[in-house]
PDB file of C-alpha atoms and ligand atoms in Angstrom:
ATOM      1  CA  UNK A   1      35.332  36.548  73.617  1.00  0.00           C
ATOM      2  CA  UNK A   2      34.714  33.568  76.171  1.00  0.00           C
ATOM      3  CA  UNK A   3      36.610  35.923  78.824  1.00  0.00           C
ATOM      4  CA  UNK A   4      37.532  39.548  79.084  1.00  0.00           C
ATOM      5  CA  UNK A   5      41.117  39.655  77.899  1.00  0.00           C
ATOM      6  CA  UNK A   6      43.047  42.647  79.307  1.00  0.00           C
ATOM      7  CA  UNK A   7      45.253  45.694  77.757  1.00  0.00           C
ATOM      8  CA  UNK A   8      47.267  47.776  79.543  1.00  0.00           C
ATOM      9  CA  UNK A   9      47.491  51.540  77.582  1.00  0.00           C
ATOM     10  CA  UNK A  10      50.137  53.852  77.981  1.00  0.00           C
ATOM     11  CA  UNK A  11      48.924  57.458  77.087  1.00  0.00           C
ATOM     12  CA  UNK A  12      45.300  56.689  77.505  1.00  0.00           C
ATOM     13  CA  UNK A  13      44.375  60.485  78.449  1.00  0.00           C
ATOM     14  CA  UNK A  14      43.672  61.978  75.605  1.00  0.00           C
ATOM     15  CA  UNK A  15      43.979  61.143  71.487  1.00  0.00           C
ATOM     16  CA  UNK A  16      45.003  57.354  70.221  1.00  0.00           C
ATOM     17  CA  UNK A  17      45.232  55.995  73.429  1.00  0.00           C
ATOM     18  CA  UNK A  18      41.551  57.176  74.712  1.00  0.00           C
ATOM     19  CA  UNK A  19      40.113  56.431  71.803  1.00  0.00           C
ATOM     20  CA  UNK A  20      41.674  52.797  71.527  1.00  0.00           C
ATOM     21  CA  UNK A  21      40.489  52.226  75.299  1.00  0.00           C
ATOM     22  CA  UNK A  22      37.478  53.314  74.331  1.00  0.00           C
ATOM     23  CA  UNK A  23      37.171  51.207  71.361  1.00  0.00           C
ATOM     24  CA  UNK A  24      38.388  47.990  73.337  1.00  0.00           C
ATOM     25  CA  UNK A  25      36.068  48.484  75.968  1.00  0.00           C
ATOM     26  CA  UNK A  26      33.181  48.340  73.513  1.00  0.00           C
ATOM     27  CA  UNK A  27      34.970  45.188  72.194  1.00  0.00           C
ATOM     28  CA  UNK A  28      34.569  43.273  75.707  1.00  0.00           C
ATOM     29  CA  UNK A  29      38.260  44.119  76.965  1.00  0.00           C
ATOM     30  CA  UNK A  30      39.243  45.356  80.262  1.00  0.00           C
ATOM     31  CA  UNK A  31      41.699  48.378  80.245  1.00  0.00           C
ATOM     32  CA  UNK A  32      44.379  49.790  82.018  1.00  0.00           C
ATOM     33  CA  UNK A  33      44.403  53.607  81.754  1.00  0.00           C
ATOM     34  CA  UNK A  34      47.789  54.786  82.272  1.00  0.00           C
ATOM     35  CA  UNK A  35      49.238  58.502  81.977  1.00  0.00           C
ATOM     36  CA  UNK A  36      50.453  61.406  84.162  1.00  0.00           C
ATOM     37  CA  UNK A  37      46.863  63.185  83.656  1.00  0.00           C
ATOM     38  CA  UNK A  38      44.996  61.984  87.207  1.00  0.00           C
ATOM     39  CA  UNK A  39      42.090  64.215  86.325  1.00  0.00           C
ATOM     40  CA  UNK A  40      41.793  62.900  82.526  1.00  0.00           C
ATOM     41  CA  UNK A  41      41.999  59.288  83.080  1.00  0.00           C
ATOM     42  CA  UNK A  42      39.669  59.240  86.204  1.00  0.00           C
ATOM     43  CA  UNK A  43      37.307  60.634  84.112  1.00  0.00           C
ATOM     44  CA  UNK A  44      37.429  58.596  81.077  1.00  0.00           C
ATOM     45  CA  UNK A  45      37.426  55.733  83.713  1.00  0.00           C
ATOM     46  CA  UNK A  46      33.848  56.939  84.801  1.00  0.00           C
ATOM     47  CA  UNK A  47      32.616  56.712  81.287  1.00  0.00           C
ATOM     48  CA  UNK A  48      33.793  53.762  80.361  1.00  0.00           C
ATOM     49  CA  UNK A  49      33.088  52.239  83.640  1.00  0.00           C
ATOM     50  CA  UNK A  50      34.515  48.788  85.466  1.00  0.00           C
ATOM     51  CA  UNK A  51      36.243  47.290  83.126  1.00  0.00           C
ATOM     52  CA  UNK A  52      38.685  50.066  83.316  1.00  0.00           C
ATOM     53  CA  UNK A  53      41.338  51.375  86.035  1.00  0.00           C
ATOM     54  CA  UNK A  54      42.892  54.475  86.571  1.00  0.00           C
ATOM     55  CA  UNK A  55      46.762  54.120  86.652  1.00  0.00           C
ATOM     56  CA  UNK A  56      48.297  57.782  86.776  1.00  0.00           C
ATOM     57  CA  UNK A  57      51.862  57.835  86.311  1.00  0.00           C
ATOM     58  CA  UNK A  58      54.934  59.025  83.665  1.00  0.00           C
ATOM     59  CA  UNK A  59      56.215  56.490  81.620  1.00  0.00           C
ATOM     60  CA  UNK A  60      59.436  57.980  81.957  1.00  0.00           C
ATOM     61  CA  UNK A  61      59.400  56.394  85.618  1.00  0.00           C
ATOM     62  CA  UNK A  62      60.078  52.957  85.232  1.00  0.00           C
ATOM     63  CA  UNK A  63      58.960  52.102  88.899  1.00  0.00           C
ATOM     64  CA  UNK A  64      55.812  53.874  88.046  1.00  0.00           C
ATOM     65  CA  UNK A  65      55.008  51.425  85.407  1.00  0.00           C
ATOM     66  CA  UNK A  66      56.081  48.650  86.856  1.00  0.00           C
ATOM     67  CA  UNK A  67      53.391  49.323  90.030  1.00  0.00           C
ATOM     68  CA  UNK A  68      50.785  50.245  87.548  1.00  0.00           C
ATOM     69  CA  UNK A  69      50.993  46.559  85.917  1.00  0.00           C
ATOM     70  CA  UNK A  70      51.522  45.390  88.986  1.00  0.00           C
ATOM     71  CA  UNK A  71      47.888  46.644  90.277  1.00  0.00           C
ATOM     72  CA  UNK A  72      46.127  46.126  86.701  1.00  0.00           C
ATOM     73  CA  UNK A  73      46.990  42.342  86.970  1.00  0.00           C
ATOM     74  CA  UNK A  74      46.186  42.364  90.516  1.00  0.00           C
ATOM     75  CA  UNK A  75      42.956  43.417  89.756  1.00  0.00           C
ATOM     76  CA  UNK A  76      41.915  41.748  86.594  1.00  0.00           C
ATOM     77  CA  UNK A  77      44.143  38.374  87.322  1.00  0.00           C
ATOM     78  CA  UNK A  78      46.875  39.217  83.865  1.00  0.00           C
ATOM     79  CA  UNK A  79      47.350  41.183  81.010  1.00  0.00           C
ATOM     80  CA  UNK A  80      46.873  39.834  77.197  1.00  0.00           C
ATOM     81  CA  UNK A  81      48.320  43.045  75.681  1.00  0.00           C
ATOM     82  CA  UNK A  82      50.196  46.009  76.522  1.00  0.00           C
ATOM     83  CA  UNK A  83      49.758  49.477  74.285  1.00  0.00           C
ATOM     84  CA  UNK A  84      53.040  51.412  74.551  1.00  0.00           C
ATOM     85  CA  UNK A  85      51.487  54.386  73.114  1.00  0.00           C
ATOM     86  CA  UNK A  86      52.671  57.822  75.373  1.00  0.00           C
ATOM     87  CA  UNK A  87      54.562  60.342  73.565  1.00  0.00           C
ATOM     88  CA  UNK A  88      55.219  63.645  72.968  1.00  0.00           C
ATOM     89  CA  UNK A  89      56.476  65.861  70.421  1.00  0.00           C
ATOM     90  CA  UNK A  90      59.082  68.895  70.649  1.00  0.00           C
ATOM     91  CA  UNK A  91      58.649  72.774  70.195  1.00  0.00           C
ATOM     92  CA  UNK A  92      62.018  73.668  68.913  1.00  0.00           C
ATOM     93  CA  UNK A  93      62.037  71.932  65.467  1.00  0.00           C
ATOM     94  CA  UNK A  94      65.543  70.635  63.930  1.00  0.00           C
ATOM     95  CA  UNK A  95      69.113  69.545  65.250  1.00  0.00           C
ATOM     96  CA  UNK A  96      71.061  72.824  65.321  1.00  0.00           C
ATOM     97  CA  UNK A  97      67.932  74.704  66.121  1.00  0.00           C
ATOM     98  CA  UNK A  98      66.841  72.337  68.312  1.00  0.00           C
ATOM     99  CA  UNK A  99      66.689  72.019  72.266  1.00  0.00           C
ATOM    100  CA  UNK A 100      68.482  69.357  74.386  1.00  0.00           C
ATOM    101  CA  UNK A 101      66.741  69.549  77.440  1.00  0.00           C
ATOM    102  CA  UNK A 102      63.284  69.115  74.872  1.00  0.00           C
ATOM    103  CA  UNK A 103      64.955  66.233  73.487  1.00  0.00           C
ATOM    104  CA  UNK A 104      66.045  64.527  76.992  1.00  0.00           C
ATOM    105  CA  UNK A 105      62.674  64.733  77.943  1.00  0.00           C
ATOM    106  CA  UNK A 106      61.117  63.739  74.532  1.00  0.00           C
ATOM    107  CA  UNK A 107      63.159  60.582  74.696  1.00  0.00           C
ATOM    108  CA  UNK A 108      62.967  59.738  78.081  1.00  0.00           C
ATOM    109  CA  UNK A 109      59.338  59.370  77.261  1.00  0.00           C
ATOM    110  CA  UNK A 110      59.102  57.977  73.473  1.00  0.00           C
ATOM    111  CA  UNK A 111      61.942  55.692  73.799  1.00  0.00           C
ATOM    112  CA  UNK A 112      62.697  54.668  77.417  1.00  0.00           C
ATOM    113  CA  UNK A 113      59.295  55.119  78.039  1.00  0.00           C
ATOM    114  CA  UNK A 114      58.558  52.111  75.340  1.00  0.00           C
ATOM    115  CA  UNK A 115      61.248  49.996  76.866  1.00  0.00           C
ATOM    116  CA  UNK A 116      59.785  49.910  80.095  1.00  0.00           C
ATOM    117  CA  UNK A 117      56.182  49.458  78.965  1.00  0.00           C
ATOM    118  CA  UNK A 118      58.117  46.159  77.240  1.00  0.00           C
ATOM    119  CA  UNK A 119      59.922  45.182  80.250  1.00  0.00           C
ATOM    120  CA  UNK A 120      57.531  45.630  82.917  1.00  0.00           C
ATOM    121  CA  UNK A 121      54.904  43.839  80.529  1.00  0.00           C
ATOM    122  CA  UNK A 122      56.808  41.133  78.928  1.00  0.00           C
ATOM    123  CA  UNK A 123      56.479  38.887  81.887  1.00  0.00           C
ATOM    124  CA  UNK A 124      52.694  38.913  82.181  1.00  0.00           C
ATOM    125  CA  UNK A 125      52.178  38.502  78.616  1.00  0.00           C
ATOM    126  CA  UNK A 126      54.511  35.439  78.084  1.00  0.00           C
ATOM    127  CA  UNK A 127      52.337  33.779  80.543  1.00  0.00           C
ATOM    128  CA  UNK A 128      49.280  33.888  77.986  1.00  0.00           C
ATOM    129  CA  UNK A 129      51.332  34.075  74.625  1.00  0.00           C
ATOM    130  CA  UNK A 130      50.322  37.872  74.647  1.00  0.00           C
ATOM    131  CA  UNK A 131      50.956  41.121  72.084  1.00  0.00           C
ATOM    132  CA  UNK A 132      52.673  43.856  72.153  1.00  0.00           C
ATOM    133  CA  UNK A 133      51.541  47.065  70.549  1.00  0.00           C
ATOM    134  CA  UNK A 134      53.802  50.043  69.852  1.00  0.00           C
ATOM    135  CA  UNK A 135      52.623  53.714  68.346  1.00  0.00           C
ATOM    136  CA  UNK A 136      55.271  54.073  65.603  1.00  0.00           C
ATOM    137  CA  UNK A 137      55.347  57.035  62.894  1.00  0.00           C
ATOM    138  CA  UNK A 138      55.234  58.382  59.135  1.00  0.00           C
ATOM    139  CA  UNK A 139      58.041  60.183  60.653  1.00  0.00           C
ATOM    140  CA  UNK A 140      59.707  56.982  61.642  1.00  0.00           C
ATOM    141  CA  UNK A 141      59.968  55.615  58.284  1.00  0.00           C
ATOM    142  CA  UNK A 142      61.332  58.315  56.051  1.00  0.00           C
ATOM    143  CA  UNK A 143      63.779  60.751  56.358  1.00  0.00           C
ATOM    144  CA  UNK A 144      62.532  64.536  57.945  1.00  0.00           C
ATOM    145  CA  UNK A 145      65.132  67.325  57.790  1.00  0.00           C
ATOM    146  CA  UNK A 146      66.744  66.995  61.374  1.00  0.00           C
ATOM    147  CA  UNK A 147      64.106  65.955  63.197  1.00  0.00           C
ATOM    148  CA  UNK A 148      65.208  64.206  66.574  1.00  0.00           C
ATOM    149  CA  UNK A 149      61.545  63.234  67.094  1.00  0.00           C
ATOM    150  CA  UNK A 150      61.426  61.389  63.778  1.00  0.00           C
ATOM    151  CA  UNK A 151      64.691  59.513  64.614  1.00  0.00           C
ATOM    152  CA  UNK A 152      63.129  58.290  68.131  1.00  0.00           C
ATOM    153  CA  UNK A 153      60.342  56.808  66.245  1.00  0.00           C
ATOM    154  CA  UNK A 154      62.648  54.821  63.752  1.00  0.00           C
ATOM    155  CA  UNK A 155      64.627  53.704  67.018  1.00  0.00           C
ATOM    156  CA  UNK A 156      60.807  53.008  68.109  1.00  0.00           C
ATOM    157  CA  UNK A 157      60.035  50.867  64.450  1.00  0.00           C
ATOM    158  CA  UNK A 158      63.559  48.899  64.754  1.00  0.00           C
ATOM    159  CA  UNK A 159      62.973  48.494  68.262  1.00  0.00           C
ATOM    160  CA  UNK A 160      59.395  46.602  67.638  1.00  0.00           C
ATOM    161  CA  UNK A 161      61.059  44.455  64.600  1.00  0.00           C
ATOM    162  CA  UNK A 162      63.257  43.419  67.171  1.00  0.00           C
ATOM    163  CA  UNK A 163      61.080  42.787  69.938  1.00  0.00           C
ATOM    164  CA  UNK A 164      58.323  40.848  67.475  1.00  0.00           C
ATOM    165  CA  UNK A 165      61.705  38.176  67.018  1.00  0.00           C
ATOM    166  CA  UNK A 166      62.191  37.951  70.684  1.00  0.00           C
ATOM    167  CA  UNK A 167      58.354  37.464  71.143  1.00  0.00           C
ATOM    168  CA  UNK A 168      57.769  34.893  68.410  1.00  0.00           C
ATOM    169  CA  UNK A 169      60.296  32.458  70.677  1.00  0.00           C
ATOM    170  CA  UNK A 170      57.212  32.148  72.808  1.00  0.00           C
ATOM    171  CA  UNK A 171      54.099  32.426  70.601  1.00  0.00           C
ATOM    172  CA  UNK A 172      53.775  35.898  71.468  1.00  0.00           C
ATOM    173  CA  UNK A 173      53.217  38.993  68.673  1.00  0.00           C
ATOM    174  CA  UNK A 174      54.712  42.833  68.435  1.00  0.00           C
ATOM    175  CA  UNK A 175      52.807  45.308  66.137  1.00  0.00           C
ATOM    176  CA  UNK A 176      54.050  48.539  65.081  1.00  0.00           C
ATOM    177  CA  UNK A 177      51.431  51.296  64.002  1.00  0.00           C
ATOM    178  CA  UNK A 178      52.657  53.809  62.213  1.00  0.00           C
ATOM    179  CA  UNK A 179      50.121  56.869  61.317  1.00  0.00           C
ATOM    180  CA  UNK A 180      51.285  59.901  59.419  1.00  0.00           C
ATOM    181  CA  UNK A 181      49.094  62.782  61.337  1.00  0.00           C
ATOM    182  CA  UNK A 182      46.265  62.569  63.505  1.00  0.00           C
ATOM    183  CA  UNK A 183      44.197  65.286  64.828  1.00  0.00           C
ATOM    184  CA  UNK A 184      44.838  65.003  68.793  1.00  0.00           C
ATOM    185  CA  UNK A 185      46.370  67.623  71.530  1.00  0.00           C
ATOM    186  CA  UNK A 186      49.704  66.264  69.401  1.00  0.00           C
ATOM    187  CA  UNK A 187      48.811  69.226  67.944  1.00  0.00           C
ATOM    188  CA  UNK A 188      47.795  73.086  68.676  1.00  0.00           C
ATOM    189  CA  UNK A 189      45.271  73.027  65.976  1.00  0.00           C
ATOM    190  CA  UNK A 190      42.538  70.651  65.167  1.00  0.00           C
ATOM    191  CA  UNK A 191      42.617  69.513  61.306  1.00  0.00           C
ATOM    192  CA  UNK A 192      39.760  67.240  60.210  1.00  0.00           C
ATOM    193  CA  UNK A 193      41.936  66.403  57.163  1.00  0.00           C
ATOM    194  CA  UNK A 194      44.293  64.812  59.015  1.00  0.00           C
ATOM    195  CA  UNK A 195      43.215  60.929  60.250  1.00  0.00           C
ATOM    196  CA  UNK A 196      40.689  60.619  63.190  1.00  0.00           C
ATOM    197  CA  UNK A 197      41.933  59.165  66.667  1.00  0.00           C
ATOM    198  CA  UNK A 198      38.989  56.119  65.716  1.00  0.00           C
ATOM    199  CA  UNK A 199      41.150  55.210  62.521  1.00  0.00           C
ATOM    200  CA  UNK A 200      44.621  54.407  64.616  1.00  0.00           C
ATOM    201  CA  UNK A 201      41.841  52.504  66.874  1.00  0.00           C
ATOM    202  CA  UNK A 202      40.710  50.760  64.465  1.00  0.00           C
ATOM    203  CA  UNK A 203      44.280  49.713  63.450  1.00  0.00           C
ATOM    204  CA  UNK A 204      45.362  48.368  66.744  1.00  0.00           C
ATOM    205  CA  UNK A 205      42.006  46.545  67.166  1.00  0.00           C
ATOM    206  CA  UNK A 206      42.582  44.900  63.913  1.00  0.00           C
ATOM    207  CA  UNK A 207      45.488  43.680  64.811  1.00  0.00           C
ATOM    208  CA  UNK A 208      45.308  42.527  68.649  1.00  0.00           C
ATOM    209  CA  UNK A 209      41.634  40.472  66.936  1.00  0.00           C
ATOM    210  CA  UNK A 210      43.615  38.962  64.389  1.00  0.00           C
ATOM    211  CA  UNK A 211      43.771  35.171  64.997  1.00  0.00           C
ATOM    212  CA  UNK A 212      46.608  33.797  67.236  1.00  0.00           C
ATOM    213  CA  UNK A 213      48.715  32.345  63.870  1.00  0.00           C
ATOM    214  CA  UNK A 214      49.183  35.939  62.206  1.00  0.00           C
ATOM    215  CA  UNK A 215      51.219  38.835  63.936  1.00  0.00           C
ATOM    216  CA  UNK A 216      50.237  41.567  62.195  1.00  0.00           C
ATOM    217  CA  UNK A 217      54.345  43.013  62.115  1.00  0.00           C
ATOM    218  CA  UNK A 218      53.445  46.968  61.086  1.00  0.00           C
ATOM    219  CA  UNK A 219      50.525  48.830  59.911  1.00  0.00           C
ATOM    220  CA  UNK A 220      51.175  52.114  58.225  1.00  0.00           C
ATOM    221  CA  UNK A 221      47.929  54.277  57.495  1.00  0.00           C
ATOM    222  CA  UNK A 222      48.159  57.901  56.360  1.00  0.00           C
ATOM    223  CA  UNK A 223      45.710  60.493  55.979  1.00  0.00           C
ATOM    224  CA  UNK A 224      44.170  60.597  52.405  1.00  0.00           C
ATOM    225  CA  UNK A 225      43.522  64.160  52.045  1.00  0.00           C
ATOM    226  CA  UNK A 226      41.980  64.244  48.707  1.00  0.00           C
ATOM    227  CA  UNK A 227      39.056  62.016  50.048  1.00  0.00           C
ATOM    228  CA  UNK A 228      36.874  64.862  49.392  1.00  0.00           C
TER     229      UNK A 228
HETATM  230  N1  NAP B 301      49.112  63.012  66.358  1.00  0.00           N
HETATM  231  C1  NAP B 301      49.910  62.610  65.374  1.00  0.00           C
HETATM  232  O1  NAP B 301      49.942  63.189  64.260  1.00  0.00           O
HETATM  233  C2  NAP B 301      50.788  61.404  65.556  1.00  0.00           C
HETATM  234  C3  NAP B 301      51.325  60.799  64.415  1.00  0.00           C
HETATM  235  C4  NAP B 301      52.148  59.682  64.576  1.00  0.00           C
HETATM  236  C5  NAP B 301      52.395  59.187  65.835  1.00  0.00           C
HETATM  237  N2  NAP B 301      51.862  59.808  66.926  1.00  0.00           N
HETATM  238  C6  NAP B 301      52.154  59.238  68.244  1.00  0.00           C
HETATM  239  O2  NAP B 301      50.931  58.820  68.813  1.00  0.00           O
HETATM  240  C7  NAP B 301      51.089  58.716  70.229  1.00  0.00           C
HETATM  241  C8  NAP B 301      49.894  59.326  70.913  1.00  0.00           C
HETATM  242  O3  NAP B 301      49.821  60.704  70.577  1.00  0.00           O
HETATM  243  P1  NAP B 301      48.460  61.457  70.240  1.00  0.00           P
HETATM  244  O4  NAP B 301      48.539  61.905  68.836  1.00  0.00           O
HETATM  245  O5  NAP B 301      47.294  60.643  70.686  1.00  0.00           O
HETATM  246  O6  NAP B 301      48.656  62.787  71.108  1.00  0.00           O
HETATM  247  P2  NAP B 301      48.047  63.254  72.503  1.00  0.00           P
HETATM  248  O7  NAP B 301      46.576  63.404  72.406  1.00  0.00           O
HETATM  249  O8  NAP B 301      48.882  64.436  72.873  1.00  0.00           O
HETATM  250  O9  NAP B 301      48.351  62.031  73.477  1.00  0.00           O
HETATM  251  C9  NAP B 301      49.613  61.771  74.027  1.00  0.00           C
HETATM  252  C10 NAP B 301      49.404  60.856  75.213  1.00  0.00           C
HETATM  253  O10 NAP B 301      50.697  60.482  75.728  1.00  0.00           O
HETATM  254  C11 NAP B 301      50.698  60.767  77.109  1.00  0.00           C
HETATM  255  N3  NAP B 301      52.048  61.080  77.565  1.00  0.00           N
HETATM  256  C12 NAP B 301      52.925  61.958  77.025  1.00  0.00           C
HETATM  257  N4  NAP B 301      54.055  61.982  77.767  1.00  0.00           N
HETATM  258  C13 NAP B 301      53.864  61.094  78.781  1.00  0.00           C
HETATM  259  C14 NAP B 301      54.641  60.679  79.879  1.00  0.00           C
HETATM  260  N5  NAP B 301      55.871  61.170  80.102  1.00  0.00           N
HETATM  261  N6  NAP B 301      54.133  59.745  80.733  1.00  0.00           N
HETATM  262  C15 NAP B 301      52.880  59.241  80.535  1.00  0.00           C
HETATM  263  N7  NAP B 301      52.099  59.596  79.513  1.00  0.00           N
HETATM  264  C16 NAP B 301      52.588  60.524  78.655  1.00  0.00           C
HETATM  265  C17 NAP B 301      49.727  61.916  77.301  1.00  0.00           C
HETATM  266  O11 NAP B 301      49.206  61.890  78.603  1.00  0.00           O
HETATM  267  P3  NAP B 301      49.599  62.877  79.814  1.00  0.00           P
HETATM  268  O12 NAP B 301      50.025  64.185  79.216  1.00  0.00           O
HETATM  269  O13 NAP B 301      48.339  62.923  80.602  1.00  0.00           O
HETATM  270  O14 NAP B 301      50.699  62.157  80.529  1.00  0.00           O
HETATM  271  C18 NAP B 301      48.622  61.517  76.333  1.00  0.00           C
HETATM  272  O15 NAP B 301      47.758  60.576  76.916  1.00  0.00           O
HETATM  273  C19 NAP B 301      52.442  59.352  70.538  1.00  0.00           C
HETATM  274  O16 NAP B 301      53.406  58.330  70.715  1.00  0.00           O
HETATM  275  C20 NAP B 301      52.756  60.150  69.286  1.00  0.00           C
HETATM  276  O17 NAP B 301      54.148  60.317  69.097  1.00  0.00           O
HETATM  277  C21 NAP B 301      51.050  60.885  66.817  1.00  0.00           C
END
């Protein structure tokens, strides 16, 4: 890479969006740490050193994001890419067994949370034909008995279709990844079986390096737990 490019990552503090930061750094990028975890993404800062910034904030806060881009260009002159990548599950599984204040929350964060990633981003990355990067889910392409999660991710998979459209006007790209599970704080738990933070990583690195002319649309990976 001639120049560092820059991504901004939403959910950087632990899991996917660490790792990915992580990965990018190695890869020559600058990075934009973003999540409500000061203490988390100050440290991962330190390790991964100047080419990153600490931008604490909830994505559910639309001004919040909007100041965080606002400083990450300020400091690194513009973004290339933006990772809308926070989320969070809910306790209380199902519909009628479910909890509404969970779910207000829950989609505060996975859906409006993505929209203002995309709207606070969308006018940096025009300005360098730029791609946008969205953590999708198994659970937002089939059907899951009730689950109010599951149907924010397919708003979250027919949101990025969407978006990818609108983008392609300008020469820019949207990418959808879409892992079944991964063993992160997601859960209680740790499962090696299930895929590795490094293999969503790898995913979204494969497609922000793919050349200008493809937009990589969706990538689905699940765990193959019969590898042995
Ligand atoms: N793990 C899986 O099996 C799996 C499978 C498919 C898709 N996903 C998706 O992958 C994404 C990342 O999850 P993960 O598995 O890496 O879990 P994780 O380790 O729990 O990471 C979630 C990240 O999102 C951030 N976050 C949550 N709510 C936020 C908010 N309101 N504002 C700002 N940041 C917020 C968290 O940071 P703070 O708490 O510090 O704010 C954390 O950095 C999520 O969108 C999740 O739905 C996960």
């Amino acid at each position: 890479m001639p120049e560092s490019k820059t991504l901004f990552i939403t959910g950087a503090s632990s899991g996917i969006g660490a790792q990915t930061a992580r990965q990018a750094v190695a890869a020559g990028w600058n990075v934009g740490l973003f999540a409500r975890s000061e203490d988390k993404i100050a440290k991962l800062a330190e390790e991964l050193g100047d080419r990153t910034l600490a931008l604490p904030g909830d994505v559910a806060d639309r001004n919040a994001q909007a100041a965080a881009l606002d400083r990450l260009t300020g400091k690194f002159g513009g973004i290339d890419a933006a990772f809308a990548n926070a989320g969070t599950g809910v306790t209380a599984s199902g519909t009628e067994g479910g909890d509404p204040a969970e779910w207000h929350d829950m989609i505060h964060a996975n859906v409006m949370g993505v929209l203002y990633t995309a709207h606070a981003a969308l006018p940096y990355l025009r300005k360098r034909k730029g791609h946008f990067v969205v953590t999708g889910s198994a659970a937002g392409r089939r059907h899951i008995k009730g689950s109010i999660y599951g149907a924010a991710k397919w708003f979250v998979h027919g949101f990025a279709g969407n978006l990818a459209e609108e983008m392609s006007e300008w020469g820019g790209r949207c990418t959808v990844v879409a892992p079944g599970m991964v063993d992160t704080e997601f859960f209680d738990e740790p499962d090696d079986s299930r895929l590795h933070p490094s293999d969503v990583a790898d995913a979204v690195m494969h497609a922000l390096d793919a050349p200008a002319r493809a937009d990589v649309r969706e990538i689905f990976l699940m765990p193959n737990r019969n590898a042995g």
